[in-house]
């Protein structure tokens, strides 16, 4: 999976949990998925629509009532769901709220090696300075990211690296997501 699709997928709070549950074998109907994820109906519906629009899910033709449709993973969705399932497995239940934030997973993927702020920003082209800064601070407060200052550099520069749960997620995601872009 390329980084741009990964960023797009994780931009909805419940996309990763939905994909992980589908990969784990939860039925592709709305009620079981909604119950398994714990999302609100509105957020769940928005995430499902988003997953369909980016080609990871599709309505299962010939199955389900029109008011209770059934969904299935596309070929691309199956690989995304496998990644989502791996990420969900290494994360404790009480840490799921941080995973549902837009930039958490892409940033952790970008810092699979110690990185400077501008290196992270370069890998995540659409992120703003403010979003990156706030996300890093939040993950640092949860001890998912460690910030060290390189005093030898002029001016001194911060170096970020994923640690603890963030390190586990980073290693899982970085092995599956590519930063190579076609120009």
Short mmCIF file of N, CA and C in Angstrom, two decimals:
data_model
loop_
_atom_site.label_atom_id
_atom_site.label_comp_id
_atom_site.label_asym_id
_atom_site.label_seq_id
_atom_site.Cartn_x
_atom_site.Cartn_y
_atom_site.Cartn_z
N UNK A 1 0.86 -1.17 0.00
CA UNK A 1 0.00 0.00 0.00
C UNK A 1 0.91 1.23 0.00
N UNK A 2 0.55 2.22 -0.79
CA UNK A 2 1.36 3.44 -0.80
C UNK A 2 0.89 4.39 0.31
N UNK A 3 1.76 5.33 0.68
CA UNK A 3 1.50 6.21 1.81
C UNK A 3 0.28 7.09 1.58
N UNK A 4 0.04 7.52 0.35
CA UNK A 4 -1.11 8.39 0.10
C UNK A 4 -2.43 7.66 0.34
N UNK A 5 -2.53 6.40 -0.08
CA UNK A 5 -3.73 5.63 0.21
C UNK A 5 -3.85 5.36 1.71
N UNK A 6 -2.74 5.11 2.36
CA UNK A 6 -2.74 4.88 3.80
C UNK A 6 -3.24 6.12 4.55
N UNK A 7 -2.75 7.29 4.16
CA UNK A 7 -3.21 8.54 4.77
C UNK A 7 -4.70 8.72 4.52
N UNK A 8 -5.14 8.47 3.30
CA UNK A 8 -6.55 8.62 2.96
C UNK A 8 -7.42 7.63 3.75
N UNK A 9 -6.96 6.41 3.88
CA UNK A 9 -7.71 5.40 4.63
C UNK A 9 -7.86 5.79 6.09
N UNK A 10 -6.78 6.25 6.70
CA UNK A 10 -6.80 6.55 8.13
C UNK A 10 -7.41 7.91 8.45
N UNK A 11 -7.86 8.64 7.44
CA UNK A 11 -8.42 9.97 7.68
C UNK A 11 -9.81 9.91 8.31
N UNK A 12 -10.45 8.76 8.31
CA UNK A 12 -11.74 8.58 9.00
C UNK A 12 -11.50 7.76 10.26
N UNK A 13 -12.08 8.20 11.35
CA UNK A 13 -11.81 7.62 12.67
C UNK A 13 -12.04 6.12 12.74
N UNK A 14 -13.07 5.62 12.11
CA UNK A 14 -13.44 4.22 12.29
C UNK A 14 -13.03 3.33 11.12
N UNK A 15 -12.30 3.85 10.15
CA UNK A 15 -11.92 3.06 8.98
C UNK A 15 -11.03 1.87 9.35
N UNK A 16 -10.00 2.11 10.14
CA UNK A 16 -9.09 1.03 10.52
C UNK A 16 -9.79 -0.02 11.38
N UNK A 17 -10.58 0.36 12.41
CA UNK A 17 -11.30 -0.68 13.15
C UNK A 17 -12.27 -1.49 12.29
N UNK A 18 -12.95 -0.84 11.35
CA UNK A 18 -13.88 -1.56 10.47
C UNK A 18 -13.12 -2.56 9.62
N UNK A 19 -12.02 -2.13 9.02
CA UNK A 19 -11.22 -3.04 8.19
C UNK A 19 -10.68 -4.20 9.02
N UNK A 20 -10.21 -3.91 10.23
CA UNK A 20 -9.67 -4.97 11.10
C UNK A 20 -10.75 -5.98 11.47
N UNK A 21 -11.95 -5.50 11.77
CA UNK A 21 -13.04 -6.42 12.14
C UNK A 21 -13.45 -7.28 10.95
N UNK A 22 -13.49 -6.69 9.75
CA UNK A 22 -13.83 -7.49 8.56
C UNK A 22 -12.76 -8.55 8.32
N UNK A 23 -11.50 -8.20 8.51
CA UNK A 23 -10.42 -9.16 8.34
C UNK A 23 -10.50 -10.28 9.37
N UNK A 24 -10.94 -9.92 10.58
CA UNK A 24 -11.04 -10.90 11.66
C UNK A 24 -12.25 -11.83 11.51
N UNK A 25 -13.12 -11.55 10.53
CA UNK A 25 -14.23 -12.46 10.28
C UNK A 25 -15.59 -11.99 10.72
N UNK A 26 -15.70 -10.75 11.21
CA UNK A 26 -17.02 -10.21 11.56
C UNK A 26 -17.82 -10.09 10.26
N UNK A 27 -19.08 -10.46 10.32
CA UNK A 27 -19.94 -10.41 9.13
C UNK A 27 -19.98 -8.99 8.55
N UNK A 28 -20.09 -8.91 7.24
CA UNK A 28 -20.06 -7.64 6.54
C UNK A 28 -21.37 -6.89 6.52
N UNK A 29 -22.21 -7.12 7.51
CA UNK A 29 -23.46 -6.37 7.62
C UNK A 29 -23.29 -5.25 8.64
N UNK A 30 -24.13 -4.25 8.49
CA UNK A 30 -23.97 -3.05 9.31
C UNK A 30 -24.09 -3.33 10.81
N UNK A 31 -25.11 -4.04 11.22
CA UNK A 31 -25.35 -4.24 12.66
C UNK A 31 -24.19 -4.95 13.36
N UNK A 32 -23.69 -6.09 12.85
CA UNK A 32 -22.56 -6.73 13.54
C UNK A 32 -21.29 -5.87 13.55
N UNK A 33 -21.04 -5.19 12.44
CA UNK A 33 -19.84 -4.33 12.39
C UNK A 33 -19.95 -3.16 13.35
N UNK A 34 -21.13 -2.56 13.38
CA UNK A 34 -21.36 -1.42 14.26
C UNK A 34 -21.17 -1.85 15.72
N UNK A 35 -21.72 -2.98 16.08
CA UNK A 35 -21.58 -3.48 17.45
C UNK A 35 -20.12 -3.82 17.78
N UNK A 36 -19.42 -4.42 16.82
CA UNK A 36 -18.03 -4.83 17.06
C UNK A 36 -17.08 -3.65 17.21
N UNK A 37 -17.35 -2.58 16.47
CA UNK A 37 -16.44 -1.43 16.54
C UNK A 37 -16.76 -0.49 17.69
N UNK A 38 -18.03 -0.39 18.06
CA UNK A 38 -18.43 0.54 19.11
C UNK A 38 -18.57 1.97 18.64
N UNK A 39 -18.59 2.17 17.33
CA UNK A 39 -18.72 3.52 16.76
C UNK A 39 -20.17 4.00 16.86
N UNK A 40 -20.34 5.32 16.77
CA UNK A 40 -21.70 5.86 16.66
C UNK A 40 -22.20 5.58 15.25
N UNK A 41 -23.51 5.58 15.06
CA UNK A 41 -24.07 5.29 13.74
C UNK A 41 -23.59 6.27 12.67
N UNK A 42 -23.57 7.54 13.01
CA UNK A 42 -23.16 8.56 12.04
C UNK A 42 -21.70 8.39 11.64
N UNK A 43 -20.82 8.27 12.62
CA UNK A 43 -19.39 8.12 12.33
C UNK A 43 -19.13 6.82 11.57
N UNK A 44 -19.85 5.76 11.95
CA UNK A 44 -19.72 4.48 11.27
C UNK A 44 -20.14 4.60 9.81
N UNK A 45 -21.28 5.23 9.56
CA UNK A 45 -21.79 5.38 8.19
C UNK A 45 -20.82 6.22 7.35
N UNK A 46 -20.27 7.28 7.93
CA UNK A 46 -19.31 8.10 7.20
C UNK A 46 -18.05 7.31 6.86
N UNK A 47 -17.59 6.51 7.80
CA UNK A 47 -16.39 5.70 7.55
C UNK A 47 -16.66 4.64 6.49
N UNK A 48 -17.83 4.01 6.53
CA UNK A 48 -18.18 3.01 5.51
C UNK A 48 -18.25 3.66 4.13
N UNK A 49 -18.92 4.80 4.03
CA UNK A 49 -19.01 5.51 2.75
C UNK A 49 -17.61 5.88 2.24
N UNK A 50 -16.76 6.30 3.14
CA UNK A 50 -15.39 6.66 2.76
C UNK A 50 -14.65 5.43 2.24
N UNK A 51 -14.76 4.31 2.93
CA UNK A 51 -14.07 3.09 2.49
C UNK A 51 -14.56 2.62 1.13
N UNK A 52 -15.85 2.81 0.87
CA UNK A 52 -16.40 2.47 -0.45
C UNK A 52 -15.86 3.43 -1.50
N UNK A 53 -15.83 4.71 -1.19
CA UNK A 53 -15.38 5.72 -2.17
C UNK A 53 -13.92 5.57 -2.56
N UNK A 54 -13.08 5.06 -1.66
CA UNK A 54 -11.66 4.88 -2.01
C UNK A 54 -11.36 3.47 -2.50
N UNK A 55 -12.40 2.66 -2.65
CA UNK A 55 -12.24 1.36 -3.28
C UNK A 55 -11.78 0.22 -2.40
N UNK A 56 -11.93 0.35 -1.08
CA UNK A 56 -11.54 -0.74 -0.19
C UNK A 56 -12.70 -1.65 0.17
N UNK A 57 -13.91 -1.14 0.08
CA UNK A 57 -15.13 -1.91 0.34
C UNK A 57 -16.07 -1.76 -0.84
N UNK A 58 -16.97 -2.75 -0.97
CA UNK A 58 -18.04 -2.65 -1.97
C UNK A 58 -19.27 -3.34 -1.41
N UNK A 59 -20.42 -2.93 -1.93
CA UNK A 59 -21.64 -3.63 -1.55
C UNK A 59 -21.60 -5.01 -2.17
N UNK A 60 -22.02 -6.00 -1.43
CA UNK A 60 -22.02 -7.37 -1.91
C UNK A 60 -23.27 -7.55 -2.77
N UNK A 61 -23.13 -7.63 -4.08
CA UNK A 61 -24.31 -7.71 -4.95
C UNK A 61 -25.10 -9.00 -4.71
N UNK A 62 -26.40 -8.85 -4.66
CA UNK A 62 -27.26 -10.01 -4.49
C UNK A 62 -27.46 -10.47 -3.07
N UNK A 63 -26.85 -9.77 -2.12
CA UNK A 63 -26.99 -10.16 -0.72
C UNK A 63 -27.54 -8.99 0.08
N UNK A 64 -28.30 -9.31 1.07
CA UNK A 64 -28.80 -8.30 1.99
C UNK A 64 -30.03 -7.58 1.47
N UNK A 65 -30.77 -7.06 2.38
CA UNK A 65 -31.95 -6.25 2.11
C UNK A 65 -31.47 -4.85 1.74
N UNK A 66 -32.19 -4.12 0.86
CA UNK A 66 -31.73 -2.77 0.49
C UNK A 66 -31.50 -1.84 1.69
N UNK A 67 -32.27 -2.04 2.75
CA UNK A 67 -32.07 -1.20 3.93
C UNK A 67 -31.03 -1.76 4.89
N UNK A 68 -30.62 -3.00 4.64
CA UNK A 68 -29.59 -3.65 5.46
C UNK A 68 -28.57 -4.31 4.53
N UNK A 69 -27.79 -3.50 3.84
CA UNK A 69 -26.87 -4.07 2.85
C UNK A 69 -25.73 -4.85 3.50
N UNK A 70 -25.13 -5.68 2.69
CA UNK A 70 -23.97 -6.44 3.11
C UNK A 70 -22.77 -5.92 2.33
N UNK A 71 -21.63 -5.86 2.97
CA UNK A 71 -20.42 -5.32 2.36
C UNK A 71 -19.34 -6.38 2.33
N UNK A 72 -18.42 -6.22 1.39
CA UNK A 72 -17.27 -7.11 1.33
C UNK A 72 -16.04 -6.29 0.93
N UNK A 73 -14.88 -6.84 1.27
CA UNK A 73 -13.62 -6.20 0.95
C UNK A 73 -13.30 -6.39 -0.52
N UNK A 74 -12.75 -5.37 -1.15
CA UNK A 74 -12.22 -5.51 -2.51
C UNK A 74 -10.84 -6.15 -2.38
N UNK A 75 -10.20 -6.41 -3.50
CA UNK A 75 -8.85 -6.99 -3.46
C UNK A 75 -7.89 -6.05 -2.73
N UNK A 76 -7.94 -4.78 -3.07
CA UNK A 76 -7.11 -3.78 -2.39
C UNK A 76 -7.51 -3.68 -0.91
N UNK A 77 -8.81 -3.77 -0.66
CA UNK A 77 -9.32 -3.71 0.71
C UNK A 77 -8.84 -4.86 1.57
N UNK A 78 -8.69 -6.03 0.96
CA UNK A 78 -8.22 -7.20 1.72
C UNK A 78 -6.80 -6.98 2.24
N UNK A 79 -5.94 -6.38 1.41
CA UNK A 79 -4.57 -6.11 1.88
C UNK A 79 -4.58 -5.01 2.94
N UNK A 80 -5.42 -3.99 2.76
CA UNK A 80 -5.54 -2.93 3.77
C UNK A 80 -6.09 -3.48 5.08
N UNK A 81 -7.05 -4.40 4.98
CA UNK A 81 -7.64 -5.00 6.18
C UNK A 81 -6.62 -5.85 6.94
N UNK A 82 -5.73 -6.51 6.22
CA UNK A 82 -4.69 -7.30 6.88
C UNK A 82 -3.75 -6.38 7.68
N UNK A 83 -3.40 -5.24 7.10
CA UNK A 83 -2.56 -4.26 7.81
C UNK A 83 -3.30 -3.72 9.03
N UNK A 84 -4.58 -3.36 8.85
CA UNK A 84 -5.38 -2.84 9.95
C UNK A 84 -5.48 -3.85 11.09
N UNK A 85 -5.65 -5.11 10.75
CA UNK A 85 -5.75 -6.16 11.76
C UNK A 85 -4.45 -6.30 12.54
N UNK A 86 -3.32 -6.24 11.86
CA UNK A 86 -2.03 -6.31 12.55
C UNK A 86 -1.85 -5.14 13.51
N UNK A 87 -2.25 -3.96 13.07
CA UNK A 87 -2.13 -2.76 13.90
C UNK A 87 -3.04 -2.88 15.13
N UNK A 88 -4.27 -3.33 14.93
CA UNK A 88 -5.21 -3.48 16.04
C UNK A 88 -4.72 -4.51 17.06
N UNK A 89 -4.06 -5.56 16.60
CA UNK A 89 -3.60 -6.61 17.50
C UNK A 89 -2.49 -6.15 18.43
N UNK A 90 -1.66 -5.19 18.00
CA UNK A 90 -0.55 -4.74 18.86
C UNK A 90 -0.94 -3.57 19.75
N UNK A 91 -2.20 -3.14 19.68
CA UNK A 91 -2.65 -1.98 20.43
C UNK A 91 -3.68 -2.40 21.48
N UNK A 92 -3.47 -1.94 22.71
CA UNK A 92 -4.42 -2.24 23.79
C UNK A 92 -5.73 -1.48 23.57
N UNK A 93 -6.81 -1.99 24.12
CA UNK A 93 -8.13 -1.37 23.95
C UNK A 93 -8.16 0.08 24.42
N UNK A 94 -7.49 0.39 25.51
CA UNK A 94 -7.52 1.75 26.04
C UNK A 94 -6.72 2.73 25.18
N UNK A 95 -5.95 2.22 24.23
CA UNK A 95 -5.15 3.09 23.35
C UNK A 95 -5.80 3.30 21.99
N UNK A 96 -6.98 2.72 21.77
CA UNK A 96 -7.63 2.80 20.46
C UNK A 96 -8.03 4.23 20.09
N UNK A 97 -8.33 5.07 21.08
CA UNK A 97 -8.74 6.44 20.77
C UNK A 97 -7.64 7.21 20.04
N UNK A 98 -6.39 6.97 20.40
CA UNK A 98 -5.29 7.64 19.74
C UNK A 98 -5.12 7.13 18.30
N UNK A 99 -5.39 5.86 18.08
CA UNK A 99 -5.30 5.31 16.73
C UNK A 99 -6.35 5.91 15.79
N UNK A 100 -7.47 6.31 16.33
CA UNK A 100 -8.55 6.85 15.49
C UNK A 100 -8.31 8.30 15.07
N UNK A 101 -7.28 8.93 15.58
CA UNK A 101 -6.97 10.29 15.15
C UNK A 101 -6.33 10.26 13.77
N UNK A 102 -6.64 11.27 12.97
CA UNK A 102 -6.27 11.28 11.56
C UNK A 102 -4.80 10.99 11.26
N UNK A 103 -3.89 11.60 11.94
CA UNK A 103 -2.49 11.52 11.53
C UNK A 103 -1.65 10.55 12.34
N UNK A 104 -2.20 9.91 13.35
CA UNK A 104 -1.40 9.05 14.21
C UNK A 104 -0.69 7.95 13.42
N UNK A 105 -1.44 7.16 12.68
CA UNK A 105 -0.83 6.03 11.97
C UNK A 105 0.14 6.46 10.87
N UNK A 106 -0.20 7.45 10.04
CA UNK A 106 0.80 7.87 9.05
C UNK A 106 2.09 8.41 9.67
N UNK A 107 1.99 9.15 10.77
CA UNK A 107 3.20 9.68 11.41
C UNK A 107 4.03 8.55 11.98
N UNK A 108 3.39 7.61 12.65
CA UNK A 108 4.14 6.47 13.19
C UNK A 108 4.82 5.68 12.08
N UNK A 109 4.16 5.58 10.95
CA UNK A 109 4.75 4.90 9.80
C UNK A 109 5.96 5.67 9.29
N UNK A 110 5.86 6.99 9.26
CA UNK A 110 6.95 7.83 8.76
C UNK A 110 8.17 7.83 9.69
N UNK A 111 7.97 7.55 10.98
CA UNK A 111 9.11 7.58 11.92
C UNK A 111 9.55 6.16 12.30
N UNK A 112 9.47 5.25 11.35
CA UNK A 112 9.98 3.90 11.63
C UNK A 112 11.49 3.93 11.87
N UNK A 113 12.13 5.00 11.41
CA UNK A 113 13.52 5.30 11.74
C UNK A 113 13.52 6.69 12.39
N UNK A 114 14.45 6.98 13.29
CA UNK A 114 14.49 8.33 13.87
C UNK A 114 14.50 9.38 12.77
N UNK A 115 13.64 10.39 12.91
CA UNK A 115 13.45 11.39 11.86
C UNK A 115 13.32 12.79 12.43
N UNK A 116 13.75 13.76 11.64
CA UNK A 116 13.55 15.16 11.96
C UNK A 116 12.15 15.57 11.53
N UNK A 117 11.65 16.65 12.11
CA UNK A 117 10.32 17.18 11.80
C UNK A 117 10.12 17.34 10.29
N UNK A 118 11.08 17.98 9.62
CA UNK A 118 10.94 18.23 8.18
C UNK A 118 10.98 16.95 7.35
N UNK A 119 11.69 15.93 7.83
CA UNK A 119 11.69 14.65 7.12
C UNK A 119 10.31 13.99 7.19
N UNK A 120 9.68 14.08 8.35
CA UNK A 120 8.34 13.54 8.51
C UNK A 120 7.38 14.29 7.59
N UNK A 121 7.48 15.60 7.62
CA UNK A 121 6.62 16.45 6.78
C UNK A 121 6.81 16.15 5.30
N UNK A 122 8.03 15.91 4.89
CA UNK A 122 8.32 15.60 3.49
C UNK A 122 7.69 14.27 3.07
N UNK A 123 7.67 13.29 3.97
CA UNK A 123 7.06 11.99 3.66
C UNK A 123 5.54 12.05 3.65
N UNK A 124 4.97 12.96 4.43
CA UNK A 124 3.51 13.12 4.52
C UNK A 124 3.15 14.46 3.91
N UNK A 125 3.14 14.52 2.60
CA UNK A 125 3.06 15.79 1.88
C UNK A 125 1.86 16.65 2.25
N UNK A 126 0.74 16.07 2.62
CA UNK A 126 -0.47 16.87 2.86
C UNK A 126 -0.64 17.33 4.30
N UNK A 127 0.25 16.94 5.19
CA UNK A 127 0.11 17.33 6.59
C UNK A 127 0.59 18.76 6.78
N UNK A 128 -0.10 19.48 7.65
CA UNK A 128 0.31 20.84 7.98
C UNK A 128 1.29 20.81 9.15
N UNK A 129 2.03 21.88 9.31
CA UNK A 129 2.97 21.97 10.44
C UNK A 129 2.23 21.82 11.76
N UNK A 130 1.10 22.48 11.87
CA UNK A 130 0.31 22.44 13.11
C UNK A 130 -0.18 21.03 13.42
N UNK A 131 -0.73 20.35 12.42
CA UNK A 131 -1.24 18.98 12.63
C UNK A 131 -0.10 18.04 13.02
N UNK A 132 1.05 18.18 12.38
CA UNK A 132 2.19 17.33 12.71
C UNK A 132 2.67 17.62 14.13
N UNK A 133 2.80 18.89 14.47
CA UNK A 133 3.27 19.27 15.79
C UNK A 133 2.34 18.77 16.89
N UNK A 134 1.04 18.98 16.70
CA UNK A 134 0.08 18.55 17.72
C UNK A 134 0.05 17.02 17.84
N UNK A 135 0.11 16.33 16.73
CA UNK A 135 0.09 14.86 16.77
C UNK A 135 1.33 14.33 17.47
N UNK A 136 2.48 14.89 17.16
CA UNK A 136 3.71 14.45 17.83
C UNK A 136 3.65 14.70 19.33
N UNK A 137 3.14 15.86 19.74
CA UNK A 137 3.02 16.17 21.18
C UNK A 137 2.07 15.19 21.86
N UNK A 138 0.95 14.88 21.22
CA UNK A 138 -0.01 13.94 21.81
C UNK A 138 0.61 12.57 21.96
N UNK A 139 1.30 12.11 20.93
CA UNK A 139 1.93 10.78 21.01
C UNK A 139 3.10 10.78 21.99
N UNK A 140 3.77 11.90 22.12
CA UNK A 140 4.86 12.00 23.10
C UNK A 140 4.30 11.91 24.52
N UNK A 141 3.15 12.56 24.76
CA UNK A 141 2.54 12.50 26.09
C UNK A 141 2.05 11.09 26.43
N UNK A 142 1.71 10.29 25.43
CA UNK A 142 1.28 8.90 25.64
C UNK A 142 2.46 7.93 25.62
N UNK A 143 3.64 8.46 25.42
CA UNK A 143 4.87 7.67 25.36
C UNK A 143 4.89 6.71 24.17
N UNK A 144 4.33 7.17 23.05
CA UNK A 144 4.42 6.42 21.79
C UNK A 144 5.56 6.97 20.95
N UNK A 145 5.95 8.21 21.21
CA UNK A 145 7.03 8.88 20.47
C UNK A 145 7.97 9.49 21.49
N UNK A 146 9.25 9.38 21.19
CA UNK A 146 10.27 10.00 22.04
C UNK A 146 10.96 11.09 21.23
N UNK A 147 11.10 12.25 21.85
CA UNK A 147 11.75 13.39 21.21
C UNK A 147 13.09 13.64 21.88
N UNK A 148 14.14 13.68 21.08
CA UNK A 148 15.47 14.03 21.57
C UNK A 148 15.95 15.23 20.78
N UNK A 149 16.74 16.07 21.43
CA UNK A 149 17.27 17.26 20.76
C UNK A 149 18.73 17.01 20.41
N UNK A 150 19.05 17.21 19.14
CA UNK A 150 20.42 17.09 18.65
C UNK A 150 21.12 18.42 18.92
N UNK A 151 21.83 18.50 20.03
CA UNK A 151 22.49 19.75 20.45
C UNK A 151 23.69 20.09 19.55
N UNK A 152 24.25 19.09 18.90
CA UNK A 152 25.42 19.33 18.05
C UNK A 152 25.05 20.08 16.77
N UNK A 153 23.82 19.95 16.34
CA UNK A 153 23.37 20.63 15.11
C UNK A 153 23.17 22.11 15.39
N UNK A 154 23.39 22.93 14.41
CA UNK A 154 23.15 24.36 14.53
C UNK A 154 22.16 24.78 13.48
N UNK A 155 20.98 25.25 13.83
CA UNK A 155 20.45 25.30 15.19
C UNK A 155 20.09 23.89 15.68
N UNK A 156 19.96 23.72 17.01
CA UNK A 156 19.59 22.40 17.53
C UNK A 156 18.29 21.91 16.89
N UNK A 157 18.24 20.61 16.59
CA UNK A 157 17.06 20.03 15.91
C UNK A 157 16.53 18.85 16.72
N UNK A 158 15.22 18.72 16.69
CA UNK A 158 14.58 17.60 17.37
C UNK A 158 14.60 16.36 16.48
N UNK A 159 14.79 15.22 17.11
CA UNK A 159 14.74 13.94 16.42
C UNK A 159 13.64 13.13 17.10
N UNK A 160 12.72 12.60 16.29
CA UNK A 160 11.59 11.83 16.80
C UNK A 160 11.76 10.37 16.44
N UNK A 161 11.39 9.51 17.38
CA UNK A 161 11.38 8.07 17.08
C UNK A 161 10.22 7.42 17.81
N UNK A 162 9.69 6.39 17.20
CA UNK A 162 8.56 5.66 17.78
C UNK A 162 9.09 4.71 18.85
N UNK A 163 8.42 4.68 20.00
CA UNK A 163 8.82 3.80 21.11
C UNK A 163 7.58 3.12 21.68
N UNK A 164 7.80 2.10 22.49
CA UNK A 164 6.74 1.37 23.18
C UNK A 164 5.68 0.91 22.18
N UNK A 165 4.41 1.18 22.46
CA UNK A 165 3.34 0.78 21.55
C UNK A 165 3.50 1.45 20.20
N UNK A 166 3.91 2.71 20.19
CA UNK A 166 4.16 3.42 18.94
C UNK A 166 5.21 2.73 18.10
N UNK A 167 6.24 2.19 18.73
CA UNK A 167 7.28 1.46 18.02
C UNK A 167 6.76 0.18 17.40
N UNK A 168 5.89 -0.52 18.14
CA UNK A 168 5.28 -1.75 17.59
C UNK A 168 4.43 -1.43 16.37
N UNK A 169 3.59 -0.41 16.50
CA UNK A 169 2.73 -0.01 15.39
C UNK A 169 3.57 0.44 14.21
N UNK A 170 4.61 1.21 14.49
CA UNK A 170 5.49 1.72 13.44
C UNK A 170 6.15 0.58 12.67
N UNK A 171 6.63 -0.42 13.38
CA UNK A 171 7.30 -1.53 12.68
C UNK A 171 6.31 -2.34 11.85
N UNK A 172 5.08 -2.52 12.35
CA UNK A 172 4.06 -3.24 11.59
C UNK A 172 3.68 -2.46 10.33
N UNK A 173 3.38 -1.18 10.50
CA UNK A 173 2.91 -0.37 9.37
C UNK A 173 4.02 -0.09 8.37
N UNK A 174 5.23 0.19 8.84
CA UNK A 174 6.33 0.55 7.93
C UNK A 174 6.69 -0.61 7.01
N UNK A 175 6.51 -1.83 7.47
CA UNK A 175 6.82 -2.97 6.61
C UNK A 175 5.78 -3.16 5.50
N UNK A 176 4.62 -2.55 5.66
CA UNK A 176 3.53 -2.73 4.69
C UNK A 176 3.26 -1.51 3.81
N UNK A 177 3.76 -0.34 4.22
CA UNK A 177 3.45 0.91 3.51
C UNK A 177 4.71 1.43 2.82
N UNK A 178 4.55 1.83 1.56
CA UNK A 178 5.69 2.34 0.80
C UNK A 178 5.61 3.85 0.64
N UNK A 179 6.76 4.49 0.71
CA UNK A 179 6.84 5.94 0.55
C UNK A 179 7.28 6.34 -0.85
N UNK A 180 7.49 5.38 -1.72
CA UNK A 180 7.91 5.66 -3.10
C UNK A 180 6.73 6.23 -3.87
N UNK A 181 6.98 7.33 -4.57
CA UNK A 181 5.92 7.98 -5.34
C UNK A 181 6.27 7.96 -6.82
N UNK A 182 5.27 7.79 -7.64
CA UNK A 182 5.46 7.90 -9.09
C UNK A 182 5.38 9.36 -9.47
N UNK A 183 6.41 9.87 -10.06
CA UNK A 183 6.43 11.29 -10.46
C UNK A 183 6.19 11.45 -11.92
#
